[in-house]
Amino acid sequence: MTKVIVPDIGDFKDVEVIDVLVKPGDKVELETPLVTLETEKATMDVPSSAAGVVKAVSLKKGDRVSKGSLILEVEAAGAAASSPAPAAPKETAAPKETKAAAAATAVKAEASAADTMVREKLTPAPSAEPSGGPYDFDMVVLGAGPGGYTAAFRAADLGMKVALVERWPQLGGVCLNVGCIPSKALLHAAKVIEEAHEMEVAGVTFGKPQIDTAKLRGWKEKVVSKLTGGLGILAKQRKVEVIRGIGKFVSPHEMQIANTDMTPQSTVLSKGENAPGEGARKISFKHCIIAAGSESVRLPGLPDDPRIIDSTGALEIDLPKRMLVIGGGIIGLEMACVYDALGVKVSVVELTDGLIPGCDRDLVRPLEKRIAKRYEKIMVKTKVTKLEALKEGIRVTFEGEQAIEPQIYDKVLVAVGRSPNGKKIGAEAAGVVVNERGFIPVDKQMRTNVSHIFAIGDVVGQPMLAHKASHEGKLAAEVAHGEKRYFDARVIPSVAYTDPEIAWVGVTETEAKAKGIAFEKGSFPWSANARSLTLGRDDGMTKVLFDPTTHRVIGGGIVGPNAGDLISEIALAIEMNSDAGDLGMTIHPHPTLSETVMFSAEAFEGTLTDLYVPKKTAARAK
């Protein structure tokens, strides 16, 4: 007799049982849903960790359970008596959220039928061959980053037999393992340090922070492992076969996977996964999605020295006394913010005429002003001409408008961009076109020139953003399944998680002026916003760009705390064809930073009361 208990359900206890799905005498298999629990966030089905016949059920509707609570007893049949550890519960959206989403969809369909039609699910086209056919898999996804795992999971949800090929020990790719997630964890630590310091003006003093780098590193890795481990569970629940190794095409329908020397954790291994040491494996597929991502660009001629690091090395938080960041883009400045908060003397050198190239200068200005007072040196219109590895440090020589004498730094972070991995996957063997830079051209359905092979994410081009890759991954999986889908997103938001944060979406002022796009704008300084004043951060600004004829939103930018969270309202406004009146007449909670979006629209329309704007410039001001 096997006892089935409630597995770890996260930071919850005394969770209510809202449904019991089996009764004595029922036959259950591994992963068969047994009971449905409801937390404050969602409902979840708890799957069976044993196969056999239910002999006794210990729960009833209305009971409350926690980790370890007995659900039922199963009399196992044959080999099924030996079962693995309890699987994590499968979450589904809470009923209330589902109804709200349905209502929102209905409203959108009524308001903009033309926009909705292109997104509707049409009858899937019949497959050329039955599911499984002559191939090992209906779908193989190469790369398990945000785009890759999204594509694999969506394909599995659509009923396809899926394999997910990944070279890393954990799922999640660069973003979850050595990119977005760990860097944001460290940026949060930096933010806490800075906010504590800034409270001194309000009479609250905490003293100098004591930095335990080993503990900070461990906390960061715990955040990463929680997310990547969760992906492993989701892959198992969806029966996605995870194959670890480096995948390369050997024909249009075959891929060779060479094992790496990285040992995956057993907790995320899926059935059929090849472990290191088993040798190469060849698999065949009906469809394939390339999600091979990108890697950090390494400048030519650099010394081979551990003190010269890329963004991955920077996450190790081995704190030097003095550090140079080569590259004033988003990645370089985010890590500069972290190291500065942790007490390192930071300098930044950027080849172009300003930090975060491509972003409007008025959005970058508050960041430049803040870090100019904190960093040792910021050099724009300047390049590094030579790096020498000396015993006492890395000697750097500069050239350009703001060049200084050669300096010695304890560490040098090279953050000059990322390069796609299109030329590293044997694409030519499948007949897939890869351009000279390593990007793979695709159409609006994410198809390459080979109709059954798709490509998504960094490998298809800019912007190299995780949220773009996820959107493309889901779309490609649906197209491969036979559904009529197209990439029709009007805008893709960008965020620099610096201090202050900078976010922008749609048409920028810089772009509009360069391309001759007509625009008018409304802007609102955060020095007049109540919430920003209570945060002690009045250096922010929100601006929204409008079409001068229709007054519809065409772009916007925000600089200040939580700008990355706030930018979504402007992105949604563009997608929904909203105009200034829609933003200005939407009641926003007070006091909040989100009010600044409403105030910007009111400034454009000339109805703003929270700031005096002379009538002649109250509206239509460029």
Coordinates of C-alpha atoms in Angstrom, one line a residue:
M1 CA 0.0 0.0 0.0
T2 CA 1.4 3.4 -1.0
K3 CA 0.5 6.6 0.8
V4 CA 0.1 9.7 -1.4
I5 CA 0.7 13.0 0.3
V6 CA 0.5 16.7 -0.5
P7 CA 3.9 17.7 -2.0
D8 CA 5.6 21.0 -1.5
I9 CA 3.2 23.7 -2.7
G10 CA 5.4 26.7 -2.0
D11 CA 4.9 29.2 0.8
F12 CA 1.4 28.1 1.6
K13 CA -0.2 26.1 4.4
D14 CA -3.8 25.3 5.4
V15 CA -4.9 25.4 1.8
E16 CA -8.5 24.6 1.1
V17 CA -9.6 21.5 -0.9
I18 CA -12.2 22.6 -3.3
D19 CA -12.7 19.3 -5.2
V20 CA -11.8 15.6 -4.7
L21 CA -11.4 14.1 -8.2
V22 CA -11.1 10.3 -7.3
K23 CA -12.9 7.8 -5.1
P24 CA -12.1 4.3 -3.7
G25 CA -11.9 1.8 -6.5
D26 CA -10.7 4.2 -9.1
K27 CA -7.6 3.3 -11.1
V28 CA -5.0 6.0 -11.2
E29 CA -1.8 6.5 -13.2
L30 CA 1.2 8.6 -12.4
E31 CA 0.3 12.3 -12.7
T32 CA -3.5 11.6 -12.5
P33 CA -5.1 14.7 -10.8
L34 CA -6.4 13.6 -7.3
V35 CA -7.6 16.8 -5.6
T36 CA -7.9 20.5 -6.5
L37 CA -6.6 23.1 -4.0
E38 CA -7.2 26.8 -4.0
T39 CA -4.8 29.4 -2.7
E40 CA -5.0 33.1 -2.8
K41 CA -3.2 33.2 -6.1
A42 CA -4.6 30.3 -8.1
T43 CA -6.1 26.8 -8.1
M44 CA -3.9 23.8 -8.5
D45 CA -4.4 20.1 -9.2
V46 CA -2.3 17.7 -7.1
P47 CA -1.2 14.8 -9.3
S48 CA -0.7 11.2 -8.1
S49 CA 2.8 10.1 -7.3
A50 CA 1.8 6.4 -7.6
A51 CA -0.1 4.2 -10.0
G52 CA -2.7 1.6 -8.9
V53 CA -6.1 1.3 -7.4
V54 CA -7.4 3.8 -4.8
K55 CA -8.2 2.0 -1.6
A56 CA -9.0 4.9 0.7
V57 CA -9.4 8.7 0.3
S58 CA -8.5 10.8 3.4
L59 CA -9.8 14.1 2.2
K60 CA -13.1 15.7 1.4
K61 CA -14.2 19.0 -0.1
G62 CA -13.7 21.8 2.4
D63 CA -10.8 20.2 4.2
R64 CA -7.6 22.3 4.6
V65 CA -4.2 20.7 3.9
S66 CA -0.5 21.6 4.0
K67 CA 2.7 19.9 2.8
G68 CA 2.7 16.3 4.0
S69 CA -1.1 15.9 4.5
L70 CA -2.3 12.4 3.5
I71 CA -4.5 12.5 0.4
L72 CA -5.2 8.8 -0.2
E73 CA -3.8 5.3 -0.2
V74 CA -3.1 3.4 -3.4
E75 CA -2.6 -0.3 -3.9
A76 CA 0.1 -0.4 -6.5
A77 CA 0.1 -3.0 -9.3
G78 CA 3.5 -4.7 -10.1
A79 CA 6.4 -2.3 -10.8
A80 CA 4.1 0.7 -10.2
A81 CA 4.4 0.1 -6.5
S82 CA 7.7 1.9 -6.6
S83 CA 7.0 5.6 -7.3
P84 CA 9.1 8.7 -7.4
A85 CA 8.9 11.6 -5.1
P86 CA 5.6 13.5 -5.2
A87 CA 5.3 15.7 -8.2
A88 CA 4.8 19.4 -7.9
P89 CA 1.1 20.5 -8.2
K90 CA 0.0 21.7 -11.6
E91 CA -1.3 25.3 -11.4
T92 CA -4.1 26.7 -13.5
A93 CA -5.5 30.1 -13.5
A94 CA -8.0 30.9 -10.7
P95 CA -11.7 30.8 -11.7
K96 CA -12.1 34.5 -11.1
E97 CA -9.1 35.4 -13.2
T98 CA -10.4 33.2 -16.0
K99 CA -13.7 35.0 -16.1
A100 CA -12.0 38.4 -16.0
A101 CA -9.8 37.4 -18.9
A102 CA -12.8 36.2 -20.9
A103 CA -14.6 39.4 -20.2
A104 CA -11.6 41.5 -21.3
T105 CA -11.3 39.5 -24.5
A106 CA -15.0 40.1 -25.2
V107 CA -14.6 43.8 -24.7
K108 CA -11.6 44.0 -26.9
A109 CA -13.3 42.0 -29.7
E110 CA -16.3 44.4 -29.6
A111 CA -14.1 47.5 -29.6
S112 CA -11.6 46.4 -32.3
A113 CA -12.9 43.5 -34.4
A114 CA -10.4 44.2 -37.2
D115 CA -7.4 43.8 -34.8
T116 CA -8.8 40.7 -33.2
M117 CA -9.5 38.8 -36.4
V118 CA -5.8 38.3 -37.1
R119 CA -5.2 36.9 -33.6
E120 CA -8.2 34.5 -33.7
K121 CA -7.5 30.7 -33.7
L122 CA -8.5 29.3 -37.0
T123 CA -9.1 25.7 -37.9
P124 CA -5.7 23.9 -37.9
A125 CA -4.5 22.8 -41.3
P126 CA -4.3 19.1 -41.6
S127 CA -0.9 17.6 -40.9
A128 CA 1.1 16.1 -43.8
E129 CA 1.6 13.0 -41.7
P130 CA 0.0 11.5 -38.6
S131 CA 1.2 12.6 -35.2
G132 CA 4.5 10.8 -34.5
G133 CA 4.7 9.8 -38.2
P134 CA 8.1 8.5 -39.2
Y135 CA 9.9 10.9 -36.9
D136 CA 11.0 10.7 -33.3
F137 CA 9.3 13.9 -32.4
D138 CA 6.6 16.2 -33.8
M139 CA 8.6 19.1 -32.6
V140 CA 12.2 19.7 -31.5
V141 CA 13.1 23.0 -29.9
L142 CA 16.8 23.9 -30.0
G143 CA 17.5 26.0 -26.9
A144 CA 15.7 26.3 -23.6
G145 CA 15.7 30.0 -22.9
P146 CA 12.5 32.0 -22.4
G147 CA 11.7 31.6 -26.1
G148 CA 12.6 28.0 -26.3
Y149 CA 10.9 26.6 -23.3
T150 CA 7.8 28.7 -24.1
A151 CA 7.7 27.2 -27.6
A152 CA 8.2 23.7 -26.2
F153 CA 5.5 24.0 -23.6
R154 CA 3.0 25.5 -26.0
A155 CA 3.7 22.8 -28.6
A156 CA 3.1 20.1 -25.9
D157 CA -0.1 21.8 -24.8
L158 CA -1.3 21.5 -28.4
G159 CA -0.7 17.8 -28.3
M160 CA 2.6 17.5 -30.1
K161 CA 5.4 15.1 -29.0
V162 CA 8.2 17.5 -28.1
A163 CA 11.9 17.4 -27.3
L164 CA 13.7 20.3 -25.8
V165 CA 17.5 20.4 -26.5
E166 CA 19.6 22.5 -24.1
R167 CA 23.3 22.7 -23.5
W168 CA 23.1 24.2 -20.0
P169 CA 22.7 22.1 -16.9
Q170 CA 19.4 23.8 -16.1
L171 CA 16.6 25.0 -18.3
G172 CA 16.1 28.8 -18.8
G173 CA 19.0 29.7 -21.0
V174 CA 21.1 32.8 -20.6
C175 CA 18.2 34.9 -19.2
L176 CA 17.4 32.7 -16.2
N177 CA 20.8 31.4 -15.5
V178 CA 23.3 34.2 -16.2
G179 CA 21.3 37.1 -17.5
C180 CA 18.0 38.8 -16.7
I181 CA 17.1 37.0 -13.5
P182 CA 20.4 36.9 -11.5
S183 CA 21.2 40.5 -12.5
K184 CA 17.8 41.7 -11.4
A185 CA 18.3 39.9 -8.1
L186 CA 21.6 41.8 -7.5
L187 CA 20.0 45.1 -8.7
H188 CA 17.4 44.6 -6.0
A189 CA 20.1 44.3 -3.4
A190 CA 21.8 47.4 -4.8
K191 CA 18.4 49.2 -4.6
V192 CA 17.9 48.3 -1.0
I193 CA 21.4 49.6 -0.1
E194 CA 20.8 52.9 -1.9
E195 CA 17.3 53.4 -0.4
A196 CA 18.6 52.8 3.1
H197 CA 21.4 55.4 2.5
E198 CA 18.9 57.9 1.0
M199 CA 16.7 57.8 4.2
E200 CA 19.4 59.6 6.1
V201 CA 17.9 62.9 4.9
A202 CA 14.7 61.9 6.6
G203 CA 16.4 61.1 9.9
V204 CA 16.6 57.4 9.5
T205 CA 20.2 56.0 9.6
F206 CA 21.2 52.4 9.2
G207 CA 24.9 52.7 9.1
K208 CA 27.4 51.4 6.6
P209 CA 26.2 48.1 5.0
Q210 CA 28.2 45.0 5.7
I211 CA 28.5 43.0 2.4
D212 CA 28.8 39.2 2.7
T213 CA 29.5 38.5 -0.9
A214 CA 29.3 34.7 -0.5
K215 CA 25.8 35.0 1.1
L216 CA 24.7 37.5 -1.5
R217 CA 25.9 35.1 -4.2
G218 CA 24.1 32.2 -2.6
W219 CA 20.9 34.2 -2.4
K220 CA 21.1 35.1 -6.0
E221 CA 21.7 31.5 -7.0
K222 CA 18.8 30.4 -4.8
V223 CA 16.5 32.7 -6.8
V224 CA 17.8 31.3 -10.1
S225 CA 17.5 27.6 -9.0
K226 CA 13.9 28.1 -7.8
L227 CA 12.9 29.4 -11.3
T228 CA 15.0 26.9 -13.3
G229 CA 13.9 24.0 -11.1
G230 CA 10.3 25.0 -11.7
L231 CA 10.8 24.8 -15.4
G232 CA 12.1 21.3 -15.0
I233 CA 8.8 20.4 -13.2
L234 CA 6.7 22.0 -15.9
A235 CA 8.6 20.1 -18.6
K236 CA 7.9 16.8 -16.8
Q237 CA 4.3 17.6 -16.3
R238 CA 3.9 18.3 -20.0
K239 CA 5.9 15.2 -20.9
V240 CA 8.4 17.3 -22.8
E241 CA 11.6 15.2 -23.2
V242 CA 14.6 17.2 -22.2
I243 CA 17.8 16.3 -24.0
R244 CA 20.9 18.0 -22.7
G245 CA 23.8 18.6 -25.1
I246 CA 24.9 20.7 -28.0
G247 CA 22.5 20.2 -30.9
K248 CA 23.5 20.6 -34.6
F249 CA 21.5 19.9 -37.7
V250 CA 22.7 17.0 -39.9
S251 CA 19.8 17.1 -42.4
P252 CA 16.5 19.0 -42.8
H253 CA 14.8 16.6 -40.4
E254 CA 17.6 15.4 -38.2
M255 CA 19.7 16.7 -35.4
Q256 CA 22.8 15.3 -33.7
I257 CA 23.2 16.1 -30.0
A258 CA 26.7 15.9 -28.6
N259 CA 26.9 15.7 -24.8
T260 CA 28.5 18.3 -22.8
D261 CA 30.5 17.9 -19.6
M262 CA 27.9 19.7 -17.5
T263 CA 26.0 17.4 -15.2
P264 CA 22.3 18.3 -14.8
Q265 CA 20.6 18.1 -11.5
S266 CA 18.5 14.9 -11.1
T267 CA 15.5 16.9 -10.0
V268 CA 14.9 18.3 -13.4
L269 CA 15.7 15.3 -15.6
S270 CA 12.9 14.1 -17.7
K271 CA 12.2 10.5 -18.8
G272 CA 14.4 9.6 -21.8
E273 CA 17.0 12.3 -21.1
N274 CA 20.5 11.4 -22.1
A275 CA 23.0 11.8 -19.2
P276 CA 26.6 13.0 -19.7
G277 CA 28.8 10.1 -20.8
E278 CA 26.2 8.3 -22.9
G279 CA 27.6 9.5 -26.1
A280 CA 26.0 11.5 -29.0
R281 CA 22.4 11.0 -29.9
K282 CA 20.6 11.5 -33.2
I283 CA 17.0 12.5 -33.3
S284 CA 14.5 13.2 -36.1
F285 CA 11.7 15.7 -36.2
K286 CA 8.7 16.8 -38.2
H287 CA 9.1 20.5 -37.1
C288 CA 11.9 22.4 -35.4
I289 CA 12.1 25.7 -33.7
I290 CA 15.6 27.3 -33.5
A291 CA 16.0 29.2 -30.2
A292 CA 19.7 29.1 -30.0
G293 CA 20.1 32.6 -28.5
S294 CA 23.3 34.7 -28.4
E295 CA 26.5 35.2 -26.5
S296 CA 28.5 38.1 -25.2
V297 CA 30.7 39.8 -27.8
R298 CA 34.4 39.5 -27.0
L299 CA 36.6 42.3 -28.3
P300 CA 39.5 41.0 -30.5
G301 CA 43.0 41.0 -29.2
L302 CA 42.1 40.9 -25.5
P303 CA 44.6 39.2 -23.1
D304 CA 43.5 35.9 -21.7
D305 CA 43.1 37.0 -18.1
P306 CA 40.5 36.2 -15.5
R307 CA 40.4 39.8 -14.5
I308 CA 38.8 40.6 -17.9
I309 CA 35.2 39.5 -17.5
D310 CA 31.9 39.5 -19.4
S311 CA 28.4 39.9 -17.9
T312 CA 28.4 36.2 -16.8
G313 CA 31.7 36.7 -14.9
A314 CA 30.3 39.9 -13.3
L315 CA 27.5 38.0 -11.7
E316 CA 30.1 36.2 -9.5
I317 CA 30.4 39.3 -7.4
D318 CA 34.1 39.1 -6.8
L319 CA 34.4 42.7 -5.7
P320 CA 37.5 44.6 -6.9
K321 CA 38.5 48.0 -5.6
R322 CA 38.5 49.6 -9.0
M323 CA 36.6 48.5 -12.1
L324 CA 36.2 49.7 -15.7
V325 CA 33.1 48.9 -17.7
I326 CA 33.6 48.9 -21.4
G327 CA 30.2 49.7 -23.0
G328 CA 27.7 52.2 -21.8
G329 CA 24.6 50.2 -22.9
I330 CA 22.0 48.6 -20.8
I331 CA 24.0 45.5 -19.7
G332 CA 27.1 47.4 -18.8
L333 CA 25.2 50.1 -16.8
E334 CA 23.1 47.6 -14.9
M335 CA 26.2 45.8 -13.6
A336 CA 27.9 49.2 -13.0
C337 CA 24.9 50.1 -10.7
V338 CA 25.4 46.8 -8.8
Y339 CA 29.1 47.2 -8.3
D340 CA 28.8 50.9 -7.4
A341 CA 26.2 50.1 -4.7
L342 CA 28.5 47.4 -3.3
G343 CA 31.3 49.9 -2.8
V344 CA 33.4 49.5 -5.9
K345 CA 35.0 52.5 -7.7
V346 CA 33.4 52.3 -11.2
S347 CA 34.3 53.9 -14.5
V348 CA 32.5 53.6 -17.8
V349 CA 33.7 54.1 -21.3
E350 CA 31.4 54.4 -24.3
L351 CA 32.3 54.7 -27.9
T352 CA 29.2 56.7 -29.0
D353 CA 28.2 60.2 -27.9
G354 CA 26.0 59.1 -25.1
L355 CA 25.0 56.3 -22.6
I356 CA 22.3 53.8 -23.7
P357 CA 22.6 54.5 -27.5
G358 CA 19.2 54.7 -29.2
C359 CA 17.4 56.0 -26.1
D360 CA 16.1 59.6 -26.0
R361 CA 18.6 61.9 -24.3
D362 CA 16.0 63.4 -22.0
L363 CA 15.3 60.0 -20.6
V364 CA 18.9 59.2 -20.1
R365 CA 19.8 62.6 -18.6
P366 CA 18.6 61.8 -15.0
L367 CA 20.7 58.7 -15.0
E368 CA 23.7 60.5 -16.3
K369 CA 23.3 63.2 -13.7
R370 CA 23.0 60.7 -10.8
I371 CA 25.9 58.4 -11.7
A372 CA 28.2 61.3 -12.7
K373 CA 28.3 62.2 -9.0
R374 CA 29.0 58.6 -7.9
Y375 CA 31.2 57.0 -10.5
E376 CA 34.9 57.6 -10.7
K377 CA 34.8 58.5 -14.4
I378 CA 32.3 58.4 -17.3
M379 CA 33.9 58.8 -20.8
V380 CA 31.7 59.0 -23.9
K381 CA 33.0 59.4 -27.5
T382 CA 36.0 57.4 -26.3
K383 CA 37.3 53.9 -27.1
V384 CA 39.7 51.5 -25.5
T385 CA 42.7 50.9 -27.7
K386 CA 44.8 48.6 -25.6
L387 CA 44.5 46.3 -22.6
E388 CA 47.6 44.9 -20.9
A389 CA 47.6 42.2 -18.2
L390 CA 50.0 43.3 -15.5
K391 CA 50.7 41.9 -12.1
E392 CA 49.1 44.9 -10.4
G393 CA 46.1 44.9 -12.6
I394 CA 44.8 45.5 -16.2
R395 CA 46.4 48.6 -17.8
V396 CA 43.9 50.3 -20.2
T397 CA 44.7 52.8 -22.8
F398 CA 42.0 55.2 -24.1
E399 CA 41.5 57.2 -27.3
G400 CA 38.9 59.8 -28.1
E401 CA 37.2 63.1 -27.1
Q402 CA 37.2 62.3 -23.3
A403 CA 40.2 60.0 -23.2
I404 CA 42.4 60.1 -20.0
E405 CA 45.8 58.8 -19.3
P406 CA 46.3 55.0 -19.2
Q407 CA 44.8 53.6 -16.0
I408 CA 45.2 50.3 -14.0
Y409 CA 42.0 48.6 -13.0
D410 CA 41.5 45.5 -10.8
K411 CA 38.8 44.2 -13.1
V412 CA 37.5 45.1 -16.6
L413 CA 34.0 44.2 -17.6
V414 CA 33.4 44.0 -21.4
A415 CA 29.8 44.7 -22.2
V416 CA 29.7 45.8 -25.8
G417 CA 26.8 43.7 -27.0
R418 CA 25.7 40.2 -28.0
S419 CA 26.3 38.1 -31.0
P420 CA 23.7 35.5 -32.4
N421 CA 24.5 31.8 -32.4
G422 CA 23.1 31.2 -35.9
K423 CA 26.4 30.0 -37.3
K424 CA 27.0 27.4 -34.6
I425 CA 24.1 25.0 -35.1
G426 CA 25.0 23.5 -38.5
A427 CA 22.1 25.3 -40.1
E428 CA 23.6 24.7 -43.6
A429 CA 23.0 21.0 -43.2
A430 CA 19.3 21.7 -43.0
G431 CA 19.3 24.2 -45.8
V432 CA 18.5 27.1 -43.4
V433 CA 19.9 30.5 -44.5
V434 CA 22.0 32.3 -42.0
N435 CA 23.3 35.8 -42.8
E436 CA 26.9 37.0 -42.4
R437 CA 26.3 38.3 -38.9
G438 CA 24.8 35.0 -37.7
F439 CA 21.1 36.0 -37.8
I440 CA 18.5 33.8 -39.3
P441 CA 15.9 35.6 -41.5
V442 CA 12.3 34.7 -40.8
D443 CA 8.9 35.7 -42.0
K444 CA 5.9 37.0 -40.0
Q445 CA 5.2 33.4 -38.9
M446 CA 8.7 32.9 -37.7
R447 CA 9.4 30.5 -40.6
T448 CA 12.9 30.2 -42.0
N449 CA 13.4 29.6 -45.7
V450 CA 12.8 25.9 -44.9
S451 CA 9.1 25.7 -44.2
H452 CA 9.1 23.2 -41.4
I453 CA 11.9 25.0 -39.5
F454 CA 11.3 28.1 -37.5
A455 CA 13.5 30.5 -35.6
I456 CA 12.9 32.8 -32.7
G457 CA 14.5 35.1 -30.2
D458 CA 18.0 36.7 -30.3
V459 CA 19.0 34.5 -33.3
V460 CA 16.4 36.3 -35.6
G461 CA 17.5 39.8 -34.8
Q462 CA 16.9 42.9 -32.7
P463 CA 15.7 43.7 -30.2
M464 CA 17.4 40.9 -28.2
L465 CA 14.8 40.7 -25.4
A466 CA 13.4 37.8 -23.5
H467 CA 9.8 39.0 -23.7
K468 CA 10.1 39.2 -27.5
A469 CA 11.5 35.7 -27.7
S470 CA 8.6 34.3 -25.5
H471 CA 6.0 35.9 -27.7
E472 CA 7.7 34.5 -30.9
G473 CA 8.1 31.1 -29.3
K474 CA 4.4 30.7 -28.6
L475 CA 3.5 32.0 -32.1
A476 CA 5.9 29.6 -33.8
A477 CA 4.6 26.6 -31.9
E478 CA 1.0 27.5 -32.9
V479 CA 1.9 28.0 -36.6
A480 CA 3.7 24.6 -36.6
H481 CA 0.6 23.0 -35.2
G482 CA -1.4 24.4 -38.2
E483 CA -2.9 27.5 -36.7
K484 CA -3.1 30.8 -38.6
R485 CA -0.9 33.1 -36.6
Y486 CA 1.3 36.1 -37.5
F487 CA 3.7 38.3 -35.6
D488 CA 1.6 41.5 -35.4
A489 CA 2.8 43.1 -32.2
R490 CA 2.9 46.8 -32.8
V491 CA 5.6 47.6 -30.2
I492 CA 8.1 45.9 -27.9
P493 CA 9.0 47.7 -24.7
S494 CA 12.6 48.1 -23.7
V495 CA 13.8 48.6 -20.1
A496 CA 17.2 49.5 -18.5
Y497 CA 17.0 48.4 -14.9
T498 CA 19.5 51.0 -13.8
D499 CA 19.0 53.5 -11.0
P500 CA 16.9 55.3 -12.0
E501 CA 15.2 52.8 -14.4
I502 CA 14.6 53.9 -18.0
A503 CA 11.8 52.4 -20.1
W504 CA 10.5 53.2 -23.6
V505 CA 8.1 51.8 -26.1
G506 CA 6.9 52.6 -29.6
V507 CA 8.2 55.6 -31.6
T508 CA 10.9 57.6 -29.8
E509 CA 11.5 61.3 -30.3
T510 CA 15.0 60.5 -31.7
E511 CA 13.5 58.1 -34.2
A512 CA 10.6 60.4 -35.1
K513 CA 12.9 63.4 -35.9
A514 CA 15.3 61.2 -37.9
K515 CA 12.5 59.7 -40.0
G516 CA 10.3 62.7 -40.3
I517 CA 7.4 61.2 -38.4
A518 CA 4.9 63.8 -37.2
F519 CA 4.3 63.8 -33.5
E520 CA 3.2 65.9 -30.6
K521 CA 3.9 65.1 -26.9
G522 CA 2.7 65.5 -23.4
S523 CA 5.2 65.2 -20.5
F524 CA 5.0 65.4 -16.8
P525 CA 8.0 65.9 -14.4
W526 CA 8.0 63.7 -11.3
S527 CA 9.0 66.6 -9.2
A528 CA 5.3 67.5 -9.3
N529 CA 4.1 63.9 -8.4
A530 CA 3.2 63.2 -4.8
R531 CA 4.3 59.6 -4.8
S532 CA 7.7 60.3 -6.2
L533 CA 8.2 62.9 -3.5
T534 CA 7.3 60.5 -0.8
L535 CA 10.0 58.1 -2.3
G536 CA 12.6 60.8 -2.2
R537 CA 13.1 60.4 -6.0
D538 CA 11.8 63.5 -7.8
D539 CA 14.3 63.2 -10.7
G540 CA 12.0 61.2 -12.9
M541 CA 9.9 62.1 -15.9
T542 CA 7.1 60.6 -18.0
K543 CA 6.3 61.5 -21.6
V544 CA 3.8 60.2 -24.2
L545 CA 4.0 60.8 -27.9
F546 CA 0.8 61.3 -29.9
D547 CA -0.2 61.4 -33.6
P548 CA -1.0 65.0 -34.2
T549 CA -4.1 64.2 -36.3
T550 CA -5.8 61.3 -34.5
H551 CA -4.3 62.0 -31.0
R552 CA -3.6 58.3 -30.8
V553 CA -0.6 57.1 -28.7
I554 CA 2.4 56.2 -30.8
G555 CA 5.2 56.0 -28.2
G556 CA 6.4 57.0 -24.8
G557 CA 9.2 56.9 -22.3
I558 CA 9.6 56.9 -18.5
V559 CA 12.6 57.4 -16.3
G560 CA 12.4 56.9 -12.6
P561 CA 11.8 54.1 -10.0
N562 CA 9.7 51.2 -11.4
A563 CA 9.7 52.7 -14.9
G564 CA 9.8 49.1 -16.2
D565 CA 6.5 48.3 -14.6
L566 CA 4.9 51.5 -15.6
I567 CA 5.7 51.3 -19.3
S568 CA 3.2 48.5 -20.0
E569 CA 0.3 51.0 -19.8
I570 CA 1.7 52.9 -22.7
A571 CA 2.5 49.7 -24.6
L572 CA -1.1 48.6 -24.1
A573 CA -2.4 52.0 -25.2
I574 CA -0.6 51.7 -28.5
E575 CA -1.8 48.1 -29.1
M576 CA -5.4 49.2 -28.3
N577 CA -5.3 52.3 -30.5
S578 CA -6.0 54.5 -27.4
D579 CA -5.8 58.2 -27.7
A580 CA -5.0 61.0 -25.3
G581 CA -8.5 61.1 -24.0
D582 CA -8.5 57.4 -23.2
L583 CA -5.4 57.9 -21.0
G584 CA -6.5 61.2 -19.5
M585 CA -10.0 60.1 -18.6
T586 CA -8.9 56.8 -17.1
I587 CA -9.1 57.3 -13.3
H588 CA -5.7 56.3 -11.8
P589 CA -5.2 55.6 -8.1
H590 CA -3.6 58.4 -6.0
P591 CA -0.9 58.8 -5.0
T592 CA 0.9 56.6 -7.5
L593 CA 3.6 56.9 -10.1
S594 CA 1.1 55.6 -12.7
E595 CA -0.7 59.0 -12.5
T596 CA 2.2 60.5 -14.4
V597 CA 0.9 58.7 -17.6
M598 CA -2.5 60.2 -17.1
F599 CA -1.0 63.6 -16.4
S600 CA 1.2 63.5 -19.6
A601 CA -2.0 62.9 -21.6
E602 CA -3.7 65.8 -19.8
A603 CA -0.7 68.0 -20.5
F604 CA -1.1 67.2 -24.2
E605 CA -4.8 68.0 -24.2
G606 CA -4.5 71.1 -22.1
T607 CA -6.6 69.8 -19.2
L608 CA -3.8 69.3 -16.7
T609 CA -4.4 70.8 -13.2
D610 CA -1.6 69.3 -11.3
L611 CA 0.9 71.6 -13.0
Y612 CA 0.5 75.0 -14.5
V613 CA 1.2 75.0 -18.2
P614 CA 0.5 78.2 -20.2
K615 CA -2.4 77.8 -22.6
K616 CA -0.3 78.5 -25.7
T617 CA 1.9 75.5 -24.9
A618 CA -0.6 73.4 -22.9
A619 CA -1.3 71.2 -25.8
R620 CA 0.3 70.4 -29.2
A621 CA 3.8 71.3 -27.8
K622 CA 6.7 69.6 -29.4

